[in-house]
Amino acid sequence: MCTLEKRGRVLILTLTGSGEHRLGPDLISSLRSLLATARSDPSAAALVTVGEGRFFSNGLDLAWAKNSSEGLSTLVRLLKPLIADLISLPMPTVAAVTGHAAAAGMMIAIAHDYVYMRGDRGVLYMSELDIGLPFPDYFMDLMQAKITDPRTLRDVTLRAKKITGTEAKERGIVDKVCQSASETVAEAVKMAEELAGRNWDKGVYASIRMSVYPKLCKSLEIPEESDEAVTKHFASRL
Amino acid sequence: MYYVYHVSNAFLALSFLNKVLRCWSPISWKRDPNYLSTSLNSEGLNSSTGKSKTSLLCHQKMCTLEKRGNIYLLTLTSSGEHRFNPSLLSSIRTALSSLLSSSHPPNSALITCAEGKFFSNGFDQSWVRSAPPSQHHIITDIHRGIISDLLSLPMPTVCAITGHAAAAGCMLALAHDYVVMREDRGFFYMSELDAGLKIVKYFQVFFNEKIPDNQTRRDVLLRSARLTAREAMATGIVDRAAKGIEGTIEEAVRLAEEVAATVSDGSKLAEKRKLMFPETWRHVSAAAGSKL
């Protein structure tokens, strides 16, 4: 369902297969396991996330939720720590959005530090309004953290707009738009290599990222770093 | 007519002040060897000799405050990096305090600028390395106090970033209502990530309140980008750009005069400013106490 490969200092997390990469308990669990591997690899310095086929991810596995006694709320509950893993990951992250990213799939994409996307096909799409589902609170917090232009946020959440890579770049959701899936991956890996080359302290990187999104971290139940911890770190660095 | 105020650092504790003066005024020490064996009282005057000349040794020519018509010009003087150590920070604070406590003509404005290649290169790491850990909080306390003073100032404020600004230097610039930056030289650079340092809490809070755009915050804090004036203008951090140090200050004066002309009640301006940045105000105002 997903793989983790290493190229130099860059880790590439791939959602494998030509399906929709729907996020059910198995895929979520596998992704978390691979991210734990990434976290504990001392020589890994950046992560790129890629989807094979037409989809980056089409969201939560609604079919599983329908057939299971636990339902959709379980999937919402299981996804939260996966998003938290990305927000707390001690290295720069780049999403290579190689196909459609909808609902929870779009959440995974924008939970990365940099979002690269193909412009020739594929859309970002918060489908919830169209299918009559509410947003989990942490979805809204993530969108408010990452989509800071008010009109773009409105179009994404209150209009369920399908946004192409080109439009997403213009509106500040996507950092770079490329001509094909393979170019998107290549450029994302190149960016990850550049970021890895800056040789940043990984703990400091994660700390700074989390300090940029305090409300989101609270929503994801990521513990806030205390003033004392920051002071201690400051003293230890000099 | 303009008045130049040499600013003293009489705020500081005594033994600490001695230590700092040793680093910063070796020439003064050589002039008066008796100084080494005397102590300073809290006003910075030599209590045993009562010589008022001794109080000059407390003066640090690290910043000046001039008045030119309705414009107050605060200059970080000399050509160094203007690194924030307790001396420089206290000097700046004294200047701002005098401004806060005095009366001024209506339609006044403050401009802050610097001499030399640097606006400010941030906190003085060598001071921090030489001071005991229990005293480290002093520089963030005073820096936080300066931001609090700038937010409370009952007149529009314009920062003229006349040279490189890094970390705490960037935060000082952002604490002004408007920013004019030199475009032919100098970077705006939140250097913490490159230096392997975590971001101090009140910096985080202020940055988040002042710079709402996600990609800008990501680039500046999470990529440690060095922004030129043009790039900083494109992201909304800087309002105007100009060539050369003098050109930048002149543009800052023009902008200050434009804005000051419309501000009739400075105290109402200060109140609104605090309402615009409520979390920052909470963190930097006196109630916050001495936390990093």
Short mmCIF file of C-alpha atoms in Angstrom, two decimals:
data_model
loop_
_atom_site.label_atom_id
_atom_site.label_comp_id
_atom_site.label_asym_id
_atom_site.label_seq_id
_atom_site.Cartn_x
_atom_site.Cartn_y
_atom_site.Cartn_z
CA MET A 1 0.00 0.00 0.00
CA CYS A 2 2.96 2.28 0.64
CA THR A 3 6.75 2.11 0.52
CA LEU A 4 9.68 4.09 1.87
CA GLU A 5 12.88 4.32 -0.14
CA LYS A 6 16.03 6.28 0.50
CA ARG A 7 18.00 8.27 -2.05
CA GLY A 8 21.01 9.78 -0.35
CA ARG A 9 19.60 11.87 2.49
CA VAL A 10 16.09 12.06 1.03
CA LEU A 11 13.34 9.61 1.96
CA ILE A 12 10.59 8.97 -0.58
CA LEU A 13 7.25 7.80 0.77
CA THR A 14 5.08 6.39 -2.02
CA LEU A 15 1.38 5.57 -1.97
CA THR A 16 1.60 2.60 -4.26
CA GLY A 17 -0.73 1.08 -6.84
CA SER A 18 -3.09 2.59 -9.36
CA GLY A 19 -6.07 2.89 -7.00
CA GLU A 20 -7.43 5.88 -5.12
CA HIS A 21 -5.14 5.41 -2.10
CA ARG A 22 -8.16 5.71 0.15
CA LEU A 23 -7.19 6.15 3.78
CA GLY A 24 -8.52 3.18 5.73
CA PRO A 25 -7.13 1.72 8.96
CA ASP A 26 -4.49 -0.39 7.15
CA LEU A 27 -3.07 2.36 4.97
CA ILE A 28 -3.09 4.85 7.85
CA SER A 29 -1.30 2.36 10.06
CA SER A 30 1.29 1.55 7.36
CA LEU A 31 1.96 5.23 6.71
CA ARG A 32 2.43 5.87 10.43
CA SER A 33 4.83 2.98 10.65
CA LEU A 34 6.92 4.30 7.74
CA LEU A 35 6.94 7.80 9.21
CA ALA A 36 8.18 6.33 12.49
CA THR A 37 11.03 4.72 10.52
CA ALA A 38 11.77 8.07 8.89
CA ARG A 39 11.76 9.82 12.26
CA SER A 40 14.27 7.40 13.74
CA ASP A 41 16.71 7.45 10.82
CA PRO A 42 19.55 9.77 11.86
CA SER A 43 20.92 10.20 8.36
CA ALA A 44 17.58 11.05 6.72
CA ALA A 45 17.26 14.78 6.22
CA ALA A 46 14.09 15.34 4.15
CA LEU A 47 10.90 13.54 3.13
CA VAL A 48 9.03 13.54 -0.16
CA THR A 49 5.54 12.01 -0.38
CA VAL A 50 4.34 10.77 -3.76
CA GLY A 51 1.25 9.01 -5.15
CA GLU A 52 1.33 6.50 -8.01
CA GLY A 53 -1.35 6.60 -10.65
CA ARG A 54 -4.17 9.09 -11.17
CA PHE A 55 -4.67 9.85 -7.51
CA PHE A 56 -2.50 11.30 -4.77
CA SER A 57 -5.28 10.29 -2.37
CA ASN A 58 -9.04 10.52 -2.73
CA GLY A 59 -9.65 10.79 1.01
CA LEU A 60 -10.90 8.52 3.77
CA ASP A 61 -12.11 5.03 2.92
CA LEU A 62 -15.83 5.75 3.05
CA ALA A 63 -16.67 2.27 1.78
CA TRP A 64 -14.85 0.72 4.73
CA ALA A 65 -16.62 3.12 7.09
CA LYS A 66 -20.01 2.17 5.64
CA ASN A 67 -19.35 -1.54 6.07
CA SER A 68 -17.78 -1.32 9.49
CA SER A 69 -19.55 -1.04 12.81
CA GLU A 70 -17.10 1.64 13.87
CA GLY A 71 -17.90 4.06 11.09
CA LEU A 72 -16.43 7.24 9.78
CA SER A 73 -15.65 8.72 13.18
CA THR A 74 -13.11 5.94 13.70
CA LEU A 75 -11.28 6.88 10.53
CA VAL A 76 -11.33 10.55 11.52
CA ARG A 77 -9.89 9.55 14.88
CA LEU A 78 -7.20 7.32 13.31
CA LEU A 79 -6.11 9.93 10.77
CA LYS A 80 -5.42 12.62 13.38
CA PRO A 81 -2.14 11.15 14.69
CA LEU A 82 -0.95 10.64 11.10
CA ILE A 83 -1.36 14.37 10.45
CA ALA A 84 0.35 15.00 13.81
CA ASP A 85 3.25 12.80 12.69
CA LEU A 86 3.74 15.00 9.63
CA ILE A 87 3.48 18.26 11.59
CA SER A 88 6.00 17.06 14.16
CA LEU A 89 8.37 15.27 11.77
CA PRO A 90 11.95 16.37 12.46
CA MET A 91 12.89 17.14 8.86
CA PRO A 92 11.58 19.21 5.94
CA THR A 93 8.68 17.62 4.04
CA VAL A 94 7.67 18.05 0.40
CA ALA A 95 4.40 16.72 -1.05
CA ALA A 96 4.56 15.79 -4.73
CA VAL A 97 0.87 15.95 -5.62
CA THR A 98 0.91 13.70 -8.67
CA GLY A 99 -2.87 13.32 -8.99
CA HIS A 100 -6.17 14.23 -7.39
CA ALA A 101 -6.00 15.07 -3.70
CA ALA A 102 -9.43 15.23 -2.12
CA ALA A 103 -10.67 15.69 1.44
CA ALA A 104 -8.35 13.78 3.77
CA GLY A 105 -6.01 13.34 0.78
CA MET A 106 -5.75 17.10 0.44
CA MET A 107 -5.13 17.31 4.19
CA ILE A 108 -2.17 14.96 3.85
CA ALA A 109 -0.80 17.12 1.02
CA ILE A 110 -1.05 20.47 2.79
CA ALA A 111 0.33 19.01 6.02
CA HIS A 112 3.71 19.07 4.23
CA ASP A 113 6.04 22.09 4.42
CA TYR A 114 6.19 22.45 0.62
CA VAL A 115 3.54 21.39 -1.89
CA TYR A 116 4.52 20.70 -5.47
CA MET A 117 1.77 19.76 -7.89
CA ARG A 118 1.27 18.80 -11.50
CA GLY A 119 -0.56 21.40 -13.55
CA ASP A 120 -1.64 19.24 -16.49
CA ARG A 121 -4.15 17.18 -14.52
CA GLY A 122 -5.51 16.65 -11.08
CA VAL A 123 -7.25 18.88 -8.60
CA LEU A 124 -7.23 19.77 -4.93
CA TYR A 125 -10.77 19.37 -3.67
CA MET A 126 -12.43 19.52 -0.27
CA SER A 127 -15.43 17.41 -1.22
CA GLU A 128 -17.15 17.43 2.16
CA LEU A 129 -19.71 20.11 1.33
CA ASP A 130 -20.68 18.27 -1.86
CA ILE A 131 -21.20 14.92 -0.11
CA GLY A 132 -22.82 16.29 3.02
CA LEU A 133 -20.07 15.65 5.53
CA PRO A 134 -18.80 18.00 8.22
CA PHE A 135 -15.14 18.91 8.67
CA PRO A 136 -13.40 17.39 11.66
CA ASP A 137 -12.09 20.24 13.79
CA TYR A 138 -8.45 19.48 13.04
CA PHE A 139 -9.16 19.63 9.28
CA MET A 140 -10.35 23.22 9.70
CA ASP A 141 -7.38 24.09 11.92
CA LEU A 142 -5.01 22.65 9.31
CA MET A 143 -6.67 24.61 6.51
CA GLN A 144 -6.67 27.82 8.50
CA ALA A 145 -2.99 27.31 9.28
CA LYS A 146 -1.91 26.62 5.71
CA ILE A 147 -4.43 28.49 3.53
CA THR A 148 -4.13 31.99 4.87
CA ASP A 149 -5.71 33.92 2.02
CA PRO A 150 -9.32 34.38 3.22
CA ARG A 151 -10.94 34.19 -0.21
CA THR A 152 -9.04 31.04 -1.11
CA LEU A 153 -10.04 29.43 2.18
CA ARG A 154 -13.65 30.40 1.51
CA ASP A 155 -13.56 28.90 -1.99
CA VAL A 156 -11.98 25.70 -0.70
CA THR A 157 -14.32 25.16 2.27
CA LEU A 158 -17.58 26.96 1.44
CA ARG A 159 -17.61 26.43 -2.29
CA ALA A 160 -15.96 23.00 -2.53
CA LYS A 161 -13.97 24.37 -5.45
CA LYS A 162 -11.86 21.98 -7.49
CA ILE A 163 -8.54 23.75 -7.76
CA THR A 164 -5.96 22.89 -10.42
CA GLY A 165 -2.24 22.98 -9.71
CA THR A 166 -1.86 26.24 -11.61
CA GLU A 167 -4.64 27.97 -9.70
CA ALA A 168 -3.35 26.54 -6.42
CA LYS A 169 0.07 28.06 -7.13
CA GLU A 170 -1.49 31.47 -7.87
CA ARG A 171 -3.49 31.31 -4.67
CA GLY A 172 -0.64 30.34 -2.39
CA ILE A 173 -1.55 26.72 -1.60
CA VAL A 174 1.04 25.18 -3.90
CA ASP A 175 4.67 26.29 -4.15
CA LYS A 176 5.56 24.97 -7.58
CA VAL A 177 3.54 23.64 -10.50
CA CYS A 178 5.06 21.15 -12.97
CA GLN A 179 4.09 19.73 -16.34
CA SER A 180 3.70 16.04 -15.45
CA ALA A 181 3.68 13.60 -12.57
CA SER A 182 7.28 12.56 -13.12
CA GLU A 183 8.47 16.16 -13.34
CA THR A 184 6.61 16.94 -10.11
CA VAL A 185 8.39 14.08 -8.35
CA ALA A 186 11.78 15.06 -9.80
CA GLU A 187 11.39 18.69 -8.75
CA ALA A 188 10.13 17.71 -5.30
CA VAL A 189 13.13 15.43 -4.78
CA LYS A 190 15.45 18.19 -5.99
CA MET A 191 13.91 20.61 -3.47
CA ALA A 192 14.20 17.99 -0.73
CA GLU A 193 17.89 17.53 -1.58
CA GLU A 194 18.44 21.30 -1.40
CA LEU A 195 16.72 21.46 1.96
CA ALA A 196 18.68 18.43 3.22
CA GLY A 197 21.87 20.19 2.12
CA ARG A 198 21.23 23.07 4.53
CA ASN A 199 22.18 20.66 7.33
CA TRP A 200 19.72 22.02 9.81
CA ASP A 201 19.38 20.59 13.29
CA LYS A 202 16.35 18.32 12.90
CA GLY A 203 14.98 18.90 16.40
CA VAL A 204 15.20 22.66 15.93
CA TYR A 205 13.46 22.34 12.55
CA ALA A 206 10.52 20.49 14.09
CA SER A 207 10.40 22.93 17.01
CA ILE A 208 10.26 25.96 14.71
CA ARG A 209 7.60 24.34 12.50
CA MET A 210 5.41 23.61 15.50
CA SER A 211 5.86 27.13 16.81
CA VAL A 212 4.53 28.51 13.52
CA TYR A 213 1.28 26.51 13.98
CA PRO A 214 0.40 26.65 17.70
CA LYS A 215 -3.37 26.33 17.28
CA LEU A 216 -3.01 23.40 14.90
CA CYS A 217 -0.62 21.62 17.27
CA LYS A 218 -3.10 22.02 20.10
CA SER A 219 -5.84 20.59 17.91
CA LEU A 220 -3.62 17.63 16.99
CA GLU A 221 -2.71 17.16 20.65
CA ILE A 222 0.98 17.75 20.03
CA PRO A 223 2.42 18.91 23.36
CA GLU A 224 3.61 22.53 23.38
CA GLU A 225 7.27 23.08 24.08
CA SER A 226 7.73 24.96 27.34
CA ASP A 227 9.63 28.24 27.66
CA GLU A 228 12.03 26.44 29.99
CA ALA A 229 12.85 23.84 27.36
CA VAL A 230 13.61 26.55 24.80
CA THR A 231 15.77 28.44 27.32
CA LYS A 232 17.68 25.28 28.19
CA HIS A 233 18.27 24.53 24.53
CA PHE A 234 19.49 28.10 23.94
CA ALA A 235 21.99 27.79 26.79
CA SER A 236 23.21 24.41 25.60
CA ARG A 237 23.91 25.71 22.09
CA LEU A 238 26.39 28.38 23.10
CA MET B 1 17.84 73.18 16.09
CA TYR B 2 18.18 69.63 17.10
CA TYR B 3 19.07 68.01 20.34
CA VAL B 4 21.27 65.01 20.77
CA TYR B 5 20.78 62.87 23.81
CA HIS B 6 23.66 60.65 24.76
CA VAL B 7 22.06 57.73 26.39
CA SER B 8 23.20 56.21 29.62
CA ASN B 9 22.73 52.68 30.72
CA ALA B 10 22.03 53.55 34.33
CA PHE B 11 19.36 50.86 34.48
CA LEU B 12 21.72 47.99 35.03
CA ALA B 13 22.68 46.23 38.25
CA LEU B 14 26.02 47.27 39.69
CA SER B 15 28.41 44.35 39.44
CA PHE B 16 26.94 43.37 36.15
CA LEU B 17 27.39 46.95 34.90
CA ASN B 18 31.04 46.84 35.87
CA LYS B 19 31.58 43.68 33.92
CA VAL B 20 29.87 45.08 30.85
CA LEU B 21 31.76 48.37 30.98
CA ARG B 22 35.02 46.47 31.01
CA CYS B 23 34.11 44.96 27.67
CA TRP B 24 32.69 48.07 26.16
CA SER B 25 34.74 51.02 27.39
CA PRO B 26 38.37 49.98 27.82
CA ILE B 27 39.51 53.53 27.05
CA SER B 28 37.32 54.96 29.83
CA TRP B 29 38.78 52.51 32.29
CA LYS B 30 42.33 53.49 31.37
CA ARG B 31 41.53 57.14 31.92
CA ASP B 32 40.55 56.60 35.54
CA PRO B 33 42.38 53.75 37.29
CA ASN B 34 40.74 54.72 40.61
CA TYR B 35 37.45 53.66 39.08
CA LEU B 36 38.46 50.04 39.39
CA SER B 37 38.36 50.19 43.17
CA THR B 38 35.20 52.22 43.58
CA SER B 39 31.63 51.10 43.38
CA LEU B 40 28.67 52.64 41.67
CA ASN B 41 25.43 53.45 43.39
CA SER B 42 22.16 52.86 41.66
CA GLU B 43 22.25 56.16 39.76
CA GLY B 44 25.56 55.21 38.25
CA LEU B 45 27.42 57.90 40.11
CA ASN B 46 30.59 57.18 41.99
CA SER B 47 29.39 57.22 45.57
CA SER B 48 32.75 57.46 47.29
CA THR B 49 34.21 60.28 45.25
CA GLY B 50 30.91 61.96 44.32
CA LYS B 51 32.54 63.08 41.08
CA SER B 52 29.86 63.83 38.52
CA LYS B 53 32.49 63.34 35.81
CA THR B 54 32.49 59.66 36.76
CA SER B 55 28.92 59.33 35.60
CA LEU B 56 30.17 59.95 32.10
CA LEU B 57 31.76 56.53 32.24
CA CYS B 58 28.24 55.14 32.35
CA HIS B 59 27.40 56.81 29.11
CA GLN B 60 27.49 54.54 26.10
CA LYS B 61 27.59 56.25 22.78
CA MET B 62 25.70 53.36 21.27
CA CYS B 63 22.60 55.19 20.26
CA THR B 64 21.45 58.74 19.94
CA LEU B 65 18.03 60.30 19.96
CA GLU B 66 17.67 63.45 17.92
CA LYS B 67 14.74 65.67 17.31
CA ARG B 68 14.30 67.23 13.92
CA GLY B 69 11.09 69.23 13.84
CA ASN B 70 8.34 66.72 14.62
CA ILE B 71 10.48 63.70 13.79
CA TYR B 72 12.42 61.84 16.44
CA LEU B 73 15.38 59.93 15.03
CA LEU B 74 16.78 57.04 17.05
CA THR B 75 20.12 55.95 15.60
CA LEU B 76 22.16 52.88 16.53
CA THR B 77 25.55 54.49 16.23
CA SER B 78 29.03 53.39 15.10
CA SER B 79 29.78 50.94 12.35
CA GLY B 80 29.58 47.62 14.23
CA GLU B 81 26.93 44.89 14.05
CA HIS B 82 24.77 46.58 16.72
CA ARG B 83 24.45 43.23 18.43
CA PHE B 84 21.96 43.32 21.27
CA ASN B 85 23.70 43.07 24.60
CA PRO B 86 22.41 44.67 27.81
CA SER B 87 24.32 47.94 27.16
CA LEU B 88 22.87 48.63 23.74
CA LEU B 89 19.43 47.36 24.70
CA SER B 90 19.35 49.55 27.81
CA SER B 91 20.50 52.54 25.80
CA ILE B 92 17.64 52.02 23.36
CA ARG B 93 15.21 51.53 26.20
CA THR B 94 16.34 54.70 27.94
CA ALA B 95 15.82 56.67 24.75
CA LEU B 96 12.33 55.23 24.28
CA SER B 97 11.47 55.82 27.94
CA SER B 98 12.43 59.46 27.64
CA LEU B 99 10.16 59.68 24.61
CA LEU B 100 7.30 57.94 26.45
CA SER B 101 7.58 60.18 29.48
CA SER B 102 8.04 63.53 27.78
CA SER B 103 5.54 65.63 25.91
CA HIS B 104 5.90 66.05 22.20
CA PRO B 105 4.31 68.14 19.50
CA PRO B 106 1.22 66.79 17.75
CA ASN B 107 1.88 64.86 14.52
CA SER B 108 5.19 63.51 15.83
CA ALA B 109 6.75 60.31 14.59
CA LEU B 110 9.69 58.09 15.50
CA ILE B 111 12.22 56.74 13.00
CA THR B 112 14.75 54.11 14.00
CA CYS B 113 17.84 53.59 11.89
CA ALA B 114 21.47 52.52 12.17
CA GLU B 115 24.92 53.55 11.01
CA GLY B 116 27.16 51.24 9.02
CA LYS B 117 26.62 47.96 7.18
CA PHE B 118 24.30 46.47 9.80
CA PHE B 119 20.95 47.49 11.16
CA SER B 120 21.32 44.83 13.83
CA ASN B 121 22.70 41.32 13.62
CA GLY B 122 20.63 40.08 16.57
CA PHE B 123 21.51 39.07 20.10
CA ASP B 124 25.15 39.29 21.22
CA GLN B 125 26.14 35.62 21.42
CA SER B 126 29.54 36.41 22.89
CA TRP B 127 27.90 38.27 25.76
CA VAL B 128 25.58 35.33 26.35
CA ARG B 129 28.51 32.89 26.31
CA SER B 130 30.38 34.93 28.90
CA ALA B 131 27.42 35.56 31.22
CA PRO B 132 26.19 32.97 33.75
CA PRO B 133 23.01 31.16 32.56
CA SER B 134 20.97 32.74 35.34
CA GLN B 135 21.53 36.13 33.68
CA HIS B 136 20.73 35.16 30.09
CA HIS B 137 17.14 36.29 30.50
CA ILE B 138 18.35 39.91 30.82
CA ILE B 139 18.73 40.42 27.09
CA THR B 140 15.33 39.00 26.21
CA ASP B 141 13.76 40.94 29.11
CA ILE B 142 15.08 44.27 27.84
CA HIS B 143 14.42 43.42 24.18
CA ARG B 144 10.88 42.47 25.09
CA GLY B 145 10.60 45.76 26.98
CA ILE B 146 11.71 47.65 23.87
CA ILE B 147 8.99 45.97 21.81
CA SER B 148 6.50 46.83 24.54
CA ASP B 149 7.67 50.47 24.46
CA LEU B 150 7.35 50.64 20.68
CA LEU B 151 3.83 49.19 20.82
CA SER B 152 2.94 51.80 23.46
CA LEU B 153 4.51 54.78 21.73
CA PRO B 154 1.89 57.49 21.16
CA MET B 155 3.08 58.34 17.67
CA PRO B 156 3.57 56.47 14.39
CA THR B 157 6.83 54.56 14.14
CA VAL B 158 8.92 53.86 11.06
CA CYS B 159 11.92 51.58 10.94
CA ALA B 160 14.59 52.42 8.39
CA ILE B 161 16.41 49.10 7.85
CA THR B 162 19.61 50.71 6.65
CA GLY B 163 21.66 47.48 6.64
CA HIS B 164 21.52 43.78 7.45
CA ALA B 165 18.86 42.80 9.93
CA ALA B 166 18.92 39.38 11.56
CA ALA B 167 16.85 37.58 14.22
CA ALA B 168 16.24 39.95 17.15
CA GLY B 169 17.18 42.81 14.79
CA CYS B 170 14.32 41.76 12.47
CA MET B 171 11.94 41.64 15.44
CA LEU B 172 12.94 45.19 16.40
CA ALA B 173 12.16 46.34 12.86
CA LEU B 174 8.80 44.54 12.84
CA ALA B 175 7.84 46.25 16.09
CA HIS B 176 7.46 49.47 14.07
CA ASP B 177 4.26 50.43 12.25
CA TYR B 178 6.06 50.85 8.93
CA VAL B 179 9.29 49.53 7.51
CA VAL B 180 11.48 51.12 4.85
CA MET B 181 14.44 48.99 3.76
CA ARG B 182 17.60 49.65 1.84
CA GLU B 183 17.28 47.97 -1.53
CA ASP B 184 20.84 47.99 -2.89
CA ARG B 185 22.32 46.13 0.08
CA GLY B 186 21.35 44.16 3.12
CA PHE B 187 19.09 41.24 3.98
CA PHE B 188 16.15 40.63 6.26
CA TYR B 189 17.07 37.28 7.75
CA MET B 190 15.54 35.25 10.56
CA SER B 191 18.72 33.32 11.11
CA GLU B 192 17.65 31.06 13.94
CA LEU B 193 17.23 27.85 11.92
CA ASP B 194 20.61 28.27 10.25
CA ALA B 195 22.18 28.95 13.64
CA GLY B 196 20.52 25.89 15.19
CA LEU B 197 18.49 27.96 17.64
CA LYS B 198 14.84 27.55 18.51
CA ILE B 199 12.61 30.59 18.22
CA VAL B 200 11.97 32.50 21.43
CA LYS B 201 8.28 32.42 22.43
CA TYR B 202 7.46 36.11 22.13
CA PHE B 203 9.20 36.21 18.70
CA GLN B 204 6.92 33.35 17.58
CA VAL B 205 3.80 35.03 18.88
CA PHE B 206 4.65 38.43 17.38
CA PHE B 207 5.71 36.96 14.03
CA ASN B 208 2.49 34.96 13.76
CA GLU B 209 0.38 38.04 14.57
CA LYS B 210 2.29 40.40 12.30
CA ILE B 211 2.92 38.14 9.28
CA PRO B 212 -0.23 36.11 8.59
CA ASP B 213 0.74 34.65 5.19
CA ASN B 214 1.67 30.97 5.53
CA GLN B 215 4.19 30.79 2.68
CA THR B 216 6.00 33.90 3.93
CA ARG B 217 6.21 32.55 7.47
CA ARG B 218 7.41 29.23 6.11
CA ASP B 219 10.09 30.84 3.94
CA VAL B 220 11.33 33.27 6.57
CA LEU B 221 11.26 31.01 9.65
CA LEU B 222 11.36 27.48 8.26
CA ARG B 223 13.72 28.07 5.36
CA SER B 224 15.78 30.86 6.96
CA ALA B 225 15.48 32.83 3.72
CA ARG B 226 17.59 35.95 3.27
CA LEU B 227 15.18 38.49 1.84
CA THR B 228 16.25 41.52 -0.13
CA ALA B 229 14.17 44.68 0.27
CA ARG B 230 12.27 43.91 -2.96
CA GLU B 231 11.49 40.38 -1.82
CA ALA B 232 10.45 41.63 1.61
CA MET B 233 8.16 44.17 -0.04
CA ALA B 234 6.54 41.46 -2.17
CA THR B 235 5.72 39.50 0.98
CA GLY B 236 4.39 42.53 2.82
CA ILE B 237 7.09 42.63 5.49
CA VAL B 238 8.51 45.90 4.16
CA ASP B 239 6.50 48.90 2.94
CA ARG B 240 9.02 50.80 0.84
CA ALA B 241 12.54 50.40 -0.48
CA ALA B 242 15.19 53.03 -1.26
CA LYS B 243 18.84 53.22 -2.29
CA GLY B 244 21.65 53.94 0.13
CA ILE B 245 21.59 54.58 3.87
CA GLU B 246 20.72 58.26 3.50
CA GLY B 247 18.16 57.52 0.82
CA THR B 248 16.50 54.95 3.10
CA ILE B 249 16.34 57.39 6.00
CA GLU B 250 14.99 60.15 3.74
CA GLU B 251 12.26 57.83 2.47
CA ALA B 252 11.48 56.87 6.07
CA VAL B 253 11.18 60.57 6.94
CA ARG B 254 8.83 61.13 3.98
CA LEU B 255 6.67 58.18 5.02
CA ALA B 256 6.73 59.25 8.68
CA GLU B 257 5.59 62.75 7.77
CA GLU B 258 2.81 61.43 5.53
CA VAL B 259 1.48 59.18 8.28
CA ALA B 260 2.02 61.61 11.16
CA ALA B 261 0.07 64.31 9.34
CA THR B 262 -3.09 62.21 9.75
CA VAL B 263 -2.59 61.16 13.37
CA SER B 264 -4.03 63.72 15.72
CA ASP B 265 -4.25 61.60 18.86
CA GLY B 266 -1.15 59.53 19.48
CA SER B 267 -2.47 57.88 22.62
CA LYS B 268 -5.47 56.49 20.73
CA LEU B 269 -3.03 55.17 18.13
CA ALA B 270 -1.09 53.35 20.84
CA GLU B 271 -4.28 51.78 22.21
CA LYS B 272 -5.32 50.52 18.79
CA ARG B 273 -1.88 49.09 18.16
CA LYS B 274 -2.09 47.00 21.30
CA LEU B 275 -5.52 45.77 20.20
CA MET B 276 -4.09 44.76 16.83
CA PHE B 277 -1.49 42.52 18.45
CA PRO B 278 -3.19 41.33 21.65
CA GLU B 279 -1.19 38.13 22.10
CA THR B 280 2.08 39.96 21.54
CA TRP B 281 1.06 42.68 23.96
CA ARG B 282 0.26 40.01 26.53
CA HIS B 283 3.72 38.51 26.10
CA VAL B 284 5.78 41.68 26.07
CA SER B 285 4.02 43.97 28.49
CA ALA B 286 5.25 44.29 32.05
CA ALA B 287 2.95 41.60 33.37
CA ALA B 288 4.77 38.94 31.35
CA GLY B 289 7.63 38.74 33.82
CA SER B 290 11.09 37.45 33.06
CA LYS B 291 10.64 34.43 30.83
CA LEU B 292 12.54 33.69 27.66
#
